[in-house]
GROMACS .gro file of C-alpha atoms in nm:
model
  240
    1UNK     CA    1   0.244  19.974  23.401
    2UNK     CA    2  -0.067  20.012  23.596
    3UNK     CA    3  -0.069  20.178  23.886
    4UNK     CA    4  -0.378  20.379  23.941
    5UNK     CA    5  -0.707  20.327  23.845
    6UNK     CA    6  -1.076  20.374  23.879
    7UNK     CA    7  -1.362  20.118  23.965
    8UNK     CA    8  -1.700  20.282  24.067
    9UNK     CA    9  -1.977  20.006  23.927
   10UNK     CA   10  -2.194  19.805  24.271
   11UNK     CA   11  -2.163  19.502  24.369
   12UNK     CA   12  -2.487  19.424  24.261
   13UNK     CA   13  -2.434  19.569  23.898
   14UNK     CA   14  -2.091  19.318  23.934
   15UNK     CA   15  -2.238  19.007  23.984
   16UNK     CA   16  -2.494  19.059  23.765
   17UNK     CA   17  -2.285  19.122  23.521
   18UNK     CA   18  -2.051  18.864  23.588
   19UNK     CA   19  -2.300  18.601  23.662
   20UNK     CA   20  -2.086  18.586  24.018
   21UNK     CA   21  -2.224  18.514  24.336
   22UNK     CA   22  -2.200  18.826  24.575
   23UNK     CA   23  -1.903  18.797  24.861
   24UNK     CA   24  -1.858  19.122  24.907
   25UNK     CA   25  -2.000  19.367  25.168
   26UNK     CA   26  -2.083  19.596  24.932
   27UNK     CA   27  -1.856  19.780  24.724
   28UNK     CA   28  -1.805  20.184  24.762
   29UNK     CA   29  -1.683  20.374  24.459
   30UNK     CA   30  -1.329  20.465  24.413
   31UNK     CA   31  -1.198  20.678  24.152
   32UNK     CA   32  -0.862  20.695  24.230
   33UNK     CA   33  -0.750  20.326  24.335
   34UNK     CA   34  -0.367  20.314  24.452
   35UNK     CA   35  -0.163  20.012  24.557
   36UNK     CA   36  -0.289  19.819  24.875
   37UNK     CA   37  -0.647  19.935  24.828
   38UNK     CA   38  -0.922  19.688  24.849
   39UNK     CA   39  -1.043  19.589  24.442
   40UNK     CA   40  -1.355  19.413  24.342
   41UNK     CA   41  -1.227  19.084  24.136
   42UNK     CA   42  -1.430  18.771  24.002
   43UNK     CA   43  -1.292  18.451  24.067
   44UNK     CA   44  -1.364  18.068  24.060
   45UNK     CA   45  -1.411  17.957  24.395
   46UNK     CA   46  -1.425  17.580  24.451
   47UNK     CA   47  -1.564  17.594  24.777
   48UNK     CA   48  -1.866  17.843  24.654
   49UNK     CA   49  -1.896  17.657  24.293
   50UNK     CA   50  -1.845  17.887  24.063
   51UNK     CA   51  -1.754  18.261  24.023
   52UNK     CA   52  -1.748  18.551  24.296
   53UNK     CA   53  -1.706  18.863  24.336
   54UNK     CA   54  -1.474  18.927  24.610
   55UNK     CA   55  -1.286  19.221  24.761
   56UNK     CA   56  -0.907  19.192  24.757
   57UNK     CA   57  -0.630  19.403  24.813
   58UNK     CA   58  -0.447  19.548  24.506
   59UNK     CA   59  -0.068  19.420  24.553
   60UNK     CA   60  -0.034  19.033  24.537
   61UNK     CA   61   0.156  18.858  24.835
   62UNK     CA   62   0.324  18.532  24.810
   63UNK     CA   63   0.221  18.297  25.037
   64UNK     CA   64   0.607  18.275  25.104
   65UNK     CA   65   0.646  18.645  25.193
   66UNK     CA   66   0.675  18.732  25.596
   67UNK     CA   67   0.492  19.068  25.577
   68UNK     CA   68   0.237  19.156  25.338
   69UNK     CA   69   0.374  19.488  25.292
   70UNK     CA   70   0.572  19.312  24.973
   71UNK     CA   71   0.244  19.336  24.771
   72UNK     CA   72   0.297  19.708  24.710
   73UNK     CA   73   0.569  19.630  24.447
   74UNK     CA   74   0.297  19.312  24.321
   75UNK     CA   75   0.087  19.500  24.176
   76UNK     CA   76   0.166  19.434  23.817
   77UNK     CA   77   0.298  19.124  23.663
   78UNK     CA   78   0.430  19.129  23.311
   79UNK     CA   79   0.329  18.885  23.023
   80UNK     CA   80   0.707  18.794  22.924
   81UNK     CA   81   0.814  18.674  23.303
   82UNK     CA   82   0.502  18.584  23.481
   83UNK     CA   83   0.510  18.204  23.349
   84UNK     CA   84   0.832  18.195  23.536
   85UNK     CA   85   0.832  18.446  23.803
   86UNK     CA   86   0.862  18.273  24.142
   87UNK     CA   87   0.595  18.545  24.293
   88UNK     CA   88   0.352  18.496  24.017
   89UNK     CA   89   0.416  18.200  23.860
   90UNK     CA   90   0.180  17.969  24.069
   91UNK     CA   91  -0.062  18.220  24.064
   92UNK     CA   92  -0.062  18.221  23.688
   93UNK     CA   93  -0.131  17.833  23.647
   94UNK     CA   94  -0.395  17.795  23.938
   95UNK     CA   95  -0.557  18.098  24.045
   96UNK     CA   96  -0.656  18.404  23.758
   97UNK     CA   97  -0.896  18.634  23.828
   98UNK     CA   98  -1.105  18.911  23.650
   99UNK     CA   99  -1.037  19.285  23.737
  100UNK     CA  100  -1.357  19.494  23.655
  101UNK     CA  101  -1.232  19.883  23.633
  102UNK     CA  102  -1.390  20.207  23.471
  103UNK     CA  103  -1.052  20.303  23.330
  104UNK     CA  104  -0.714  20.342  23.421
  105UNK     CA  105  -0.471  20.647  23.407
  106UNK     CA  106  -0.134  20.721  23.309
  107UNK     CA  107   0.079  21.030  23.283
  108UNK     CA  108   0.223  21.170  22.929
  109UNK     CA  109   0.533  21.395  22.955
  110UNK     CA  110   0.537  21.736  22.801
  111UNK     CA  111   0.739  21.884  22.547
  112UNK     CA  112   0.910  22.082  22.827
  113UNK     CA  113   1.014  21.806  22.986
  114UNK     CA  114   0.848  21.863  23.294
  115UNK     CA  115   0.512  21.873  23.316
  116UNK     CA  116   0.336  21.560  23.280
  117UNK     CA  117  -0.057  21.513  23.152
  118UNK     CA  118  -0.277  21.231  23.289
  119UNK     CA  119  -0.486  21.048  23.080
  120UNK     CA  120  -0.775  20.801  23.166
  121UNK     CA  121  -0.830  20.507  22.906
  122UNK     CA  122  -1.226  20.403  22.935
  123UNK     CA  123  -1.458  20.218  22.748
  124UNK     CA  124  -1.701  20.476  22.844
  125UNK     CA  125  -2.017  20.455  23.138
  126UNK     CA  126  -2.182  20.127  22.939
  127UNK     CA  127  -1.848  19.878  22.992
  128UNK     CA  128  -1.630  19.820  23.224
  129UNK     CA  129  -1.277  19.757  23.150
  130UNK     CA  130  -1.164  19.403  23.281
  131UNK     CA  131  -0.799  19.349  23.341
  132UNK     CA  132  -0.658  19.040  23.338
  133UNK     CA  133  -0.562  18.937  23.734
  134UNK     CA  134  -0.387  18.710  23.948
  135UNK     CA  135  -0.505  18.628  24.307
  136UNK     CA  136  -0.394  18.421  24.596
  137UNK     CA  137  -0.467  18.427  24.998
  138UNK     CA  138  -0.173  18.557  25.240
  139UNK     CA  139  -0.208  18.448  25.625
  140UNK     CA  140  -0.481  18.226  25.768
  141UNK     CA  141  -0.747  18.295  26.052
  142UNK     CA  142  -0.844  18.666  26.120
  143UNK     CA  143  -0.468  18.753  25.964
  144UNK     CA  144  -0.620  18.527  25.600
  145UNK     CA  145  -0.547  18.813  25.325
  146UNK     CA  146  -0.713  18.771  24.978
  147UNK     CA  147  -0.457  18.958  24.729
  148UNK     CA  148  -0.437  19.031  24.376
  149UNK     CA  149  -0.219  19.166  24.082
  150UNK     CA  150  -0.268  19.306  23.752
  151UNK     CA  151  -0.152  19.115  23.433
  152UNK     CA  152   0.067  19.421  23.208
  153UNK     CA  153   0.185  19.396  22.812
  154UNK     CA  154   0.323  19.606  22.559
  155UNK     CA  155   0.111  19.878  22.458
  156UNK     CA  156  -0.049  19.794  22.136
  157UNK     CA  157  -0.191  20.028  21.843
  158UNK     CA  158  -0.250  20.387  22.011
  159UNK     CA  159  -0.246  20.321  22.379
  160UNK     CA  160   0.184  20.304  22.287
  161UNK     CA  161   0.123  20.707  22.221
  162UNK     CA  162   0.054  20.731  22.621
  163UNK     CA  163   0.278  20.486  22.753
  164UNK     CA  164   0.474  20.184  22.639
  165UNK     CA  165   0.254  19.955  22.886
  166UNK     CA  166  -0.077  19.866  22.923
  167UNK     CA  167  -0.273  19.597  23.151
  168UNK     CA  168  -0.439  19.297  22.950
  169UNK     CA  169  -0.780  19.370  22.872
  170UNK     CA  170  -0.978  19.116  22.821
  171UNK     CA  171  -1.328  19.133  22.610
  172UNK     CA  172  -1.597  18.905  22.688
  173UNK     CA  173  -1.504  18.649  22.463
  174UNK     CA  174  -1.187  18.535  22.683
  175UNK     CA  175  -1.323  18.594  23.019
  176UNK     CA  176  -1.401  18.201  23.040
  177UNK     CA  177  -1.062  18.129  22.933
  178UNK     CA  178  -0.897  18.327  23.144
  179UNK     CA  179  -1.090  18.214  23.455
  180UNK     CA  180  -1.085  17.871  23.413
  181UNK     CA  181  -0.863  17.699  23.119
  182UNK     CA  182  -0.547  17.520  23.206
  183UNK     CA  183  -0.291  17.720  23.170
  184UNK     CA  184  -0.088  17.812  22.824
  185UNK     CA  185   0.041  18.089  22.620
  186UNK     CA  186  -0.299  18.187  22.407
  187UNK     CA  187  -0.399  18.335  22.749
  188UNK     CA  188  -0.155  18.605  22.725
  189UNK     CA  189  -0.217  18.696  22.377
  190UNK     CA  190  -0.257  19.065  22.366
  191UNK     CA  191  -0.559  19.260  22.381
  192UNK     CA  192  -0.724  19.245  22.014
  193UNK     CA  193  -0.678  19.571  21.808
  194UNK     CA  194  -1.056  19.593  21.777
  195UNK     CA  195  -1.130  19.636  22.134
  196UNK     CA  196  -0.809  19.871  22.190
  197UNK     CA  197  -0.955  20.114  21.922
  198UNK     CA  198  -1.298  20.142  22.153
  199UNK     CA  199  -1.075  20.289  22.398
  200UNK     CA  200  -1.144  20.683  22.437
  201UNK     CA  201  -0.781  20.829  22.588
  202UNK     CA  202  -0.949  21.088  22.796
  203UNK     CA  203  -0.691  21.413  22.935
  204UNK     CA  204  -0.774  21.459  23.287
  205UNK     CA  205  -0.704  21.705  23.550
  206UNK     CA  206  -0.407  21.652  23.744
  207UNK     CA  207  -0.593  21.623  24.090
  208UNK     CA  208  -0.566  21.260  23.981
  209UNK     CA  209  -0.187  21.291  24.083
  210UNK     CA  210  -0.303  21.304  24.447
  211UNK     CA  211  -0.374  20.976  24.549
  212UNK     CA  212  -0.576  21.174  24.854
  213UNK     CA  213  -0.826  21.304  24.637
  214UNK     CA  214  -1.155  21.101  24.483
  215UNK     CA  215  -1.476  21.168  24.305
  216UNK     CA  216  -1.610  21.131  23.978
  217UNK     CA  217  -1.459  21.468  23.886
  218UNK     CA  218  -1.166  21.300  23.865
  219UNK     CA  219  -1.239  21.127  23.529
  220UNK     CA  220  -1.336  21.457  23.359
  221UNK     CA  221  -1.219  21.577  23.029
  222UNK     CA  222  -1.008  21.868  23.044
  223UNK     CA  223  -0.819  22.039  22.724
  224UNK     CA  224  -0.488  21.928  22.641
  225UNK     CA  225  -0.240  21.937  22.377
  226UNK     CA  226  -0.286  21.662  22.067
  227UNK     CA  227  -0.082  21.338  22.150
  228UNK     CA  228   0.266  21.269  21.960
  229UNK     CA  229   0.339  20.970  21.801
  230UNK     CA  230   0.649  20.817  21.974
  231UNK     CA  231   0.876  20.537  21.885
  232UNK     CA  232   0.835  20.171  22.087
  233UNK     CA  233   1.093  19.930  22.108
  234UNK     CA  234   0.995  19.577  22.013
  235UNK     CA  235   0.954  19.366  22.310
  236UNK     CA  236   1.029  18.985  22.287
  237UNK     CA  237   0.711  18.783  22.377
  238UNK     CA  238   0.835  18.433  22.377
  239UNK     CA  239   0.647  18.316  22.706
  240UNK     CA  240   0.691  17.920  22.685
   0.00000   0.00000   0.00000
């Protein structure tokens, strides 16, 4: 899964980059991004014409759910159930978004069983990594809550060597699709081996465990033991 990340790039580099008209009121940097915080996403909006970069907050909420505290177990969506998933499902057909990050982090086990190693997966300072994301609004008035959730997959080529998930990375190439296609199962594809194998998987300290701390010492490379390969069970990714 995804469950922490980092996301430090302006709103104005954003939009730019994005071609995305600015809704945000500025964007501060955030290297250690936990469930509930407020994410930078790019979105079609009708009402604005095109795409914007919004702030939302990282746990999606049904509009059916009677406290928003339900989006901190909405973070993630997997590929093989969110077609169906009553939470997502809607979401899925009608309202995908783009998820710009620096890189995300996960935590490798040791051989003694106890200690664990985290790892940040980046495409380095000149890309951003954009997840594949799900949005919808919670509440209306002053209460109206713009939420959002993170599309997850089987790992794929050596990203399986630090965990058996991964979120959906998207390269440039599908970020149209993915915003604004009618809805079918070539979205979900997984991330293409070529852009997987640009990933560096960085070791980082483990201050990174603390979702308290923050700063761009946090994505620092620190020594660590090479990375064993480990066996992944097949998952079955019939979606339709």
């Amino acid at each position: 899964m995804c469950g922490r990340y980092a996301t430090s790039r302006s709103n104005v580099d954003l939009s730019a980059l994005f071609e995305a008209a600015d809704e945000t009121d500025g964007l501060e940097p955030d290297y250690n991004v936990a469930p509930t915080d407020p994410v930078p996403v790019v979105r079609v909006s009708q009402s604005g014409g095109g795409r914007v970069l919004e702030s939302a907050r990282w746990g999606l909420v049904p509009s059916w759910a009677k406290d928003p505290k339900v989006g901190a177990r909405m973070i993630n969506a997997r590929v093989e159930t969110v077609t169906s998933s009553n939470a997502f499902a809607q979401s899925f057909a009608k309202r995908r978004c783009l998820v710009p990050a620096d890189g995300w982090y996960e935590w490798v086990r040791g051989e003694d069983g106890k200690t664990k190693q985290p790892y940040f997966m980046t495409l380095g300072d000149s890309e951003p990594c954009v997840f594949a994301g799900l949005w919808t609004v919670w509440g209306k008035g002053d209460a109206r809550l713009l939420t959002c959730s993170i599309i997850t997959t089987p790992a794929v080529d050596d990203l399986a060597l630090i965990h058996d998930r991964m979120p959906l990375l998207l390269p440039a190439q599908r970020w149209d699709a993915w915003l604004s296609a009618e809805p079918d199962a070539s979205l979900l594809l997984p991330t293409p081996s070529s852009h997987v194998a640009r990933l560096e998987l960085r070791p980082v300290g483990a201050r990174v465990g603390d979702v308290r701390n923050d700063g761009p010492d946090l994505v620092a490379k620190v020594p660590a033991p090479a990375l064993r390969s480990v066996d992944v069970e097949p998952i079955d990714l019939t979606l339709f």
